[in-house]
XYZ file of N, CA and C in Angstrom:
435
model
N 2.074 -2.089 -19.299
C 1.658 -3.345 -18.738
C 0.212 -3.671 -19.138
N -0.647 -2.676 -19.161
C -2.034 -2.920 -19.558
C -2.129 -3.383 -21.013
N -1.211 -2.921 -21.851
C -1.205 -3.368 -23.248
C -0.963 -4.865 -23.338
N -0.174 -5.410 -22.432
C 0.082 -6.846 -22.420
C -1.179 -7.641 -22.099
N -2.087 -7.041 -21.344
C -3.330 -7.730 -20.997
C -4.341 -7.722 -22.147
N -4.132 -6.856 -23.103
C -5.104 -6.692 -24.173
C -5.434 -8.020 -24.860
N -4.455 -8.829 -25.147
C -4.715 -10.088 -25.848
C -5.148 -11.207 -24.904
N -4.998 -10.993 -23.591
C -5.355 -12.031 -22.618
C -6.771 -11.890 -22.074
N -7.334 -10.704 -22.153
C -8.653 -10.424 -21.586
C -9.694 -10.538 -22.698
N -10.785 -11.223 -22.403
C -11.874 -11.389 -23.376
C -12.322 -10.024 -23.892
N -12.839 -9.964 -25.110
C -13.246 -8.683 -25.699
C -14.187 -7.866 -24.809
N -15.073 -8.528 -24.082
C -15.986 -7.802 -23.198
C -15.502 -7.840 -21.740
N -14.239 -8.223 -21.547
C -13.670 -8.352 -20.204
C -13.305 -7.018 -19.572
N -12.984 -7.088 -18.299
C -12.662 -5.909 -17.497
C -11.356 -6.169 -16.759
N -10.529 -5.144 -16.650
C -9.364 -5.229 -15.771
C -9.641 -4.357 -14.549
N -9.079 -4.755 -13.430
C -9.277 -4.005 -12.194
C -7.934 -3.742 -11.543
N -7.761 -2.530 -11.102
C -6.608 -2.136 -10.293
C -7.190 -1.640 -8.985
N -6.745 -2.241 -7.897
C -7.306 -1.800 -6.628
C -6.254 -1.778 -5.544
N -6.515 -0.960 -4.568
C -5.623 -0.858 -3.421
C -6.208 0.099 -2.417
N -5.652 0.023 -1.230
C -6.090 0.953 -0.199
C -5.016 2.014 -0.009
N -5.294 2.951 0.864
C -4.331 4.009 1.130
C -3.101 3.406 1.789
N -1.972 3.824 1.350
C -0.707 3.255 1.795
C -0.476 3.436 3.287
N 0.003 2.375 3.902
C 0.427 2.453 5.296
C 1.557 3.471 5.423
N 2.370 3.557 4.386
C 3.503 4.480 4.390
C 3.026 5.931 4.449
N 1.855 6.207 3.909
C 1.335 7.573 3.888
C 0.770 8.002 5.243
N 0.786 7.096 6.203
C 0.318 7.348 7.577
C -1.172 7.637 7.594
N -1.598 8.757 8.157
C -3.018 9.028 8.275
C -3.498 8.976 9.708
N -2.668 8.481 10.604
C -2.991 8.495 12.028
C -1.685 8.583 12.813
N -1.802 8.989 14.062
C -0.601 9.162 14.883
C 0.175 7.861 15.054
N -0.544 6.752 15.270
C 0.177 5.496 15.502
C 0.854 4.998 14.226
N 0.234 5.228 13.067
C 0.874 4.841 11.802
C 2.123 5.685 11.544
N 2.007 6.966 11.838
C 3.156 7.846 11.660
C 4.309 7.408 12.557
N 3.988 6.994 13.775
C 5.017 6.517 14.694
C 5.685 5.247 14.160
N 4.893 4.324 13.614
C 5.446 3.101 13.026
C 6.346 3.453 11.847
N 5.874 4.331 10.996
C 6.676 4.754 9.838
C 8.001 5.359 10.297
N 7.968 6.152 11.367
C 9.202 6.751 11.890
C 10.176 5.693 12.393
N 9.647 4.629 13.004
C 10.521 3.535 13.454
C 11.159 2.853 12.249
N 10.364 2.573 11.221
C 10.908 1.955 10.007
C 12.017 2.835 9.439
N 11.767 4.138 9.345
C 12.765 5.063 8.802
C 14.023 5.100 9.665
N 13.855 5.020 10.978
C 15.028 5.075 11.847
C 15.927 3.857 11.657
N 15.339 2.732 11.241
C 16.124 1.524 10.998
C 16.628 1.422 9.561
N 15.833 1.900 8.602
C 16.152 1.649 7.195
C 16.443 2.903 6.374
N 16.270 4.074 6.960
C 16.528 5.303 6.231
C 15.251 5.960 5.749
N 15.397 7.164 5.246
C 14.253 7.985 4.850
C 13.555 7.492 3.595
N 14.275 6.895 2.666
C 13.691 6.444 1.408
C 12.917 5.151 1.615
N 11.722 5.087 1.048
C 10.919 3.870 1.123
C 11.553 2.800 0.249
N 11.828 1.639 0.835
C 12.464 0.548 0.102
C 11.474 -0.108 -0.851
N 12.021 -0.738 -1.871
C 11.234 -1.545 -2.798
C 12.199 -2.544 -3.416
N 12.099 -3.781 -2.981
C 13.029 -4.798 -3.472
C 14.439 -4.444 -3.051
N 15.364 -4.396 -4.012
C 16.750 -4.077 -3.689
C 17.049 -2.591 -3.861
N 16.028 -1.804 -4.226
C 16.220 -0.370 -4.425
C 15.281 0.434 -3.548
N 14.891 1.598 -4.060
C 13.935 2.439 -3.348
C 12.686 2.590 -4.197
N 11.584 2.892 -3.534
C 10.293 2.999 -4.197
C 10.228 4.307 -4.968
N 9.896 4.208 -6.238
C 9.714 5.388 -7.088
C 8.287 5.366 -7.615
N 7.434 6.170 -7.035
C 6.028 6.193 -7.438
C 5.853 7.182 -8.576
N 5.047 6.793 -9.556
C 4.725 7.716 -10.628
C 3.841 8.820 -10.070
N 3.785 9.924 -10.773
C 3.001 11.057 -10.272
C 1.694 11.236 -11.027
N 1.210 10.172 -11.660
C -0.044 10.226 -12.408
C -1.042 9.255 -11.788
N -2.303 9.629 -11.736
C -3.321 8.697 -11.223
C -3.446 7.477 -12.140
N -3.705 6.321 -11.547
C -3.881 5.099 -12.328
C -5.019 5.241 -13.341
N -6.055 5.985 -12.980
C -7.171 6.169 -13.917
C -6.691 6.828 -15.196
N -5.819 7.805 -15.080
C -5.283 8.499 -16.251
C -4.442 7.541 -17.098
N -3.648 6.718 -16.458
C -2.831 5.735 -17.174
C -3.734 4.741 -17.898
N -4.797 4.306 -17.214
C -5.727 3.363 -17.836
C -6.410 3.973 -19.053
N -6.728 5.262 -18.985
C -7.410 5.921 -20.097
C -6.555 5.959 -21.360
N -5.255 5.765 -21.225
C -4.350 5.736 -22.371
C -4.071 4.312 -22.842
N -4.771 3.354 -22.283
C -4.570 1.941 -22.596
C -5.765 1.413 -23.391
N -5.720 0.149 -23.788
C -6.896 -0.454 -24.439
C -8.127 -0.460 -23.526
N -7.938 -0.351 -22.220
C -9.045 -0.391 -21.244
C -9.361 1.040 -20.815
N -9.781 1.848 -21.787
C -9.838 3.294 -21.588
C -11.159 3.831 -21.047
N -12.151 2.990 -20.852
C -13.372 3.423 -20.161
C -13.205 3.037 -18.702
N -12.982 4.016 -17.859
C -12.597 3.765 -16.482
C -13.701 4.188 -15.522
N -13.984 3.302 -14.606
C -14.953 3.565 -13.539
C -14.228 3.384 -12.215
N -14.466 4.281 -11.277
C -13.872 4.174 -9.952
C -14.944 3.842 -8.925
N -14.628 2.888 -8.064
C -15.530 2.495 -6.979
C -14.746 2.610 -5.683
N -15.319 3.281 -4.707
C -14.661 3.447 -3.403
C -15.412 2.629 -2.363
N -14.650 1.863 -1.585
C -15.231 1.008 -0.557
C -14.562 1.339 0.778
N -15.311 1.913 1.731
C -14.713 2.211 3.033
C -14.352 0.923 3.782
N -13.238 0.987 4.492
C -12.753 -0.170 5.247
C -12.349 0.297 6.639
N -12.846 -0.397 7.642
C -12.412 -0.150 9.016
C -11.683 -1.392 9.496
N -10.498 -1.195 10.022
C -9.704 -2.306 10.531
C -9.284 -2.001 11.961
N -9.006 -3.050 12.686
C -8.387 -2.899 13.994
C -7.125 -3.747 13.988
N -6.014 -3.102 14.224
C -4.711 -3.746 14.239
C -4.283 -3.982 15.683
N -3.309 -4.881 15.862
C -2.573 -4.969 17.118
C -1.095 -4.976 16.743
N -0.220 -4.949 17.716
C 1.216 -4.840 17.421
C 1.691 -5.988 16.528
N 1.228 -7.206 16.793
C 1.665 -8.341 15.977
C 1.137 -8.262 14.547
N -0.099 -7.813 14.365
C -0.624 -7.715 12.994
C 0.051 -6.574 12.240
N 0.440 -5.513 12.937
C 1.197 -4.432 12.302
C 2.531 -4.974 11.800
N 3.237 -5.709 12.656
C 4.516 -6.291 12.240
C 4.321 -7.279 11.093
N 3.287 -8.104 11.164
C 3.010 -9.048 10.091
C 2.776 -8.346 8.776
N 2.006 -7.266 8.814
C 1.779 -6.490 7.595
C 3.092 -5.918 7.072
N 3.859 -5.286 7.962
C 5.120 -4.688 7.535
C 6.021 -5.718 6.875
N 6.103 -6.896 7.467
C 6.983 -7.938 6.932
C 6.503 -8.470 5.588
N 5.239 -8.252 5.250
C 4.718 -8.707 3.958
C 4.991 -7.700 2.843
N 5.552 -6.557 3.180
C 5.801 -5.509 2.196
C 7.257 -5.514 1.739
N 7.489 -4.886 0.606
C 8.877 -4.767 0.135
C 9.630 -3.692 0.917
N 8.924 -2.732 1.518
C 9.616 -1.650 2.207
C 10.035 -1.995 3.629
N 9.542 -3.099 4.185
C 9.946 -3.489 5.539
C 10.039 -5.010 5.666
N 10.478 -5.667 4.615
C 10.639 -7.120 4.644
C 11.686 -7.496 5.694
N 11.508 -8.620 6.353
C 12.417 -8.995 7.452
C 13.898 -8.963 7.086
N 14.264 -9.399 5.881
C 15.687 -9.464 5.528
C 16.356 -8.089 5.521
N 15.581 -7.017 5.371
C 16.151 -5.675 5.339
C 16.745 -5.268 6.685
N 16.296 -5.897 7.760
C 16.743 -5.525 9.101
C 17.960 -6.319 9.561
N 18.299 -7.350 8.808
C 19.473 -8.157 9.156
C 19.409 -8.654 10.581
N 20.502 -8.472 11.306
C 20.557 -8.954 12.684
C 19.872 -8.000 13.672
N 19.220 -6.961 13.164
C 18.504 -6.004 14.026
C 16.989 -6.247 14.030
N 16.545 -7.390 13.504
C 15.112 -7.658 13.389
C 14.417 -7.634 14.752
N 14.963 -8.322 15.738
C 14.346 -8.345 17.082
C 14.333 -6.947 17.701
N 15.383 -6.190 17.455
C 15.444 -4.815 17.949
C 14.345 -3.968 17.294
N 14.143 -4.173 15.991
C 13.083 -3.468 15.277
C 11.716 -3.823 15.854
N 11.454 -5.112 16.047
C 10.172 -5.547 16.603
C 9.917 -4.896 17.960
N 10.927 -4.882 18.815
C 10.781 -4.274 20.146
C 10.512 -2.773 20.017
N 11.178 -2.121 19.061
C 10.980 -0.683 18.874
C 9.558 -0.380 18.407
N 9.039 -1.174 17.463
C 7.667 -0.965 16.996
C 6.683 -1.184 18.134
N 6.833 -2.294 18.846
C 5.909 -2.595 19.951
C 5.974 -1.522 21.030
N 7.163 -1.057 21.334
C 7.302 -0.011 22.343
C 6.686 1.299 21.895
N 6.858 1.610 20.641
C 6.342 2.884 20.115
C 4.816 2.887 20.027
N 4.214 1.805 19.528
C 2.756 1.803 19.406
C 2.071 1.709 20.760
N 2.764 1.180 21.749
C 2.188 1.098 23.098
C 1.852 2.485 23.641
N 2.517 3.504 23.121
C 2.224 4.884 23.533
C 0.831 5.340 23.091
N 0.213 4.600 22.150
C -1.057 5.030 21.567
C -2.244 4.162 21.979
N -2.000 3.117 22.775
C -3.101 2.239 23.166
C -2.753 1.482 24.440
N -3.721 1.411 25.342
C -3.538 0.636 26.569
C -3.896 -0.825 26.381
N -4.630 -1.156 25.314
C -5.099 -2.538 25.128
C -4.616 -3.165 23.808
N -3.551 -2.615 23.221
C -2.951 -3.158 22.006
C -3.942 -3.224 20.843
N -4.788 -2.202 20.720
C -5.677 -2.097 19.564
C -5.465 -0.735 18.911
N -5.430 -0.770 17.570
C -5.143 0.431 16.810
C -6.119 0.514 15.642
N -7.115 1.392 15.761
C -8.130 1.487 14.711
C -7.586 2.189 13.468
N -8.125 1.778 12.333
C -7.758 2.403 11.068
C -9.008 2.571 10.221
N -9.228 3.780 9.762
C -10.248 4.054 8.750
C -9.507 4.188 7.436
N -9.875 3.361 6.487
C -9.182 3.344 5.213
C -10.227 3.262 4.109
N -9.763 3.121 2.902
C -10.669 3.054 1.768
C -9.982 2.292 0.638
N -10.698 1.333 0.076
C -10.226 0.681 -1.135
C -10.734 1.489 -2.316
N -9.843 1.767 -3.236
C -10.223 2.417 -4.485
C -10.037 1.376 -5.579
N -11.128 1.042 -6.224
C -11.112 0.042 -7.289
C -11.328 0.777 -8.609
N -10.388 0.594 -9.526
C -10.507 1.184 -10.855
C -10.792 0.058 -11.838
N -11.929 0.140 -12.512
C -12.343 -0.864 -13.486
C -12.152 -0.286 -14.871
N -11.432 -1.006 -15.717
C -11.190 -0.548 -17.075
C -11.805 -1.496 -18.097
N -12.597 -0.912 -18.991
C -13.209 -1.662 -20.083
C -12.726 -1.082 -21.399
N -12.761 -1.876 -22.446
C -12.408 -1.364 -23.770
C -13.518 -0.436 -24.258
N -13.134 0.735 -24.656
C -14.082 1.692 -25.206
C -13.880 1.852 -26.696
N -14.669 2.698 -27.323
C -14.571 2.878 -28.770
C -13.218 3.439 -29.223
N -12.543 4.178 -28.333
C -11.247 4.763 -28.694
C -10.098 3.983 -28.071
N -10.288 2.722 -27.765
C -9.281 1.922 -27.063
C -8.002 1.809 -27.870
N -6.892 1.807 -27.064
C -5.599 1.511 -27.612
C -4.862 2.665 -28.128
């Protein structure tokens, strides 16, 4: 995919790949509980579109180093968020692994299960998250391509 960008990005241009730590990977008790609810409704495999999510086992930086954008710099940006039950559901519904259509006629049941489960972790419907954005910047180097 990065090879396709080679002709679209200016010679001195930069490509960026960024993301935060996956909600699916949990990292806190309340996230793990939400993930368990999703799994109880949709199964153990993480969904992705009409199939299941298959993640590569190589870091993006390594993949970038084999592309025309082979000079790679990583920047980490800490992020603190506070979620509530509705924002958790909104986030889940924006993903391919928990899109509303996957629940069919059990969507309301799923919503109630998530809200009931996260209520065990907060008396005021707030759920803190410490996360981190990892930004990988790729520039063309002398050995590009």
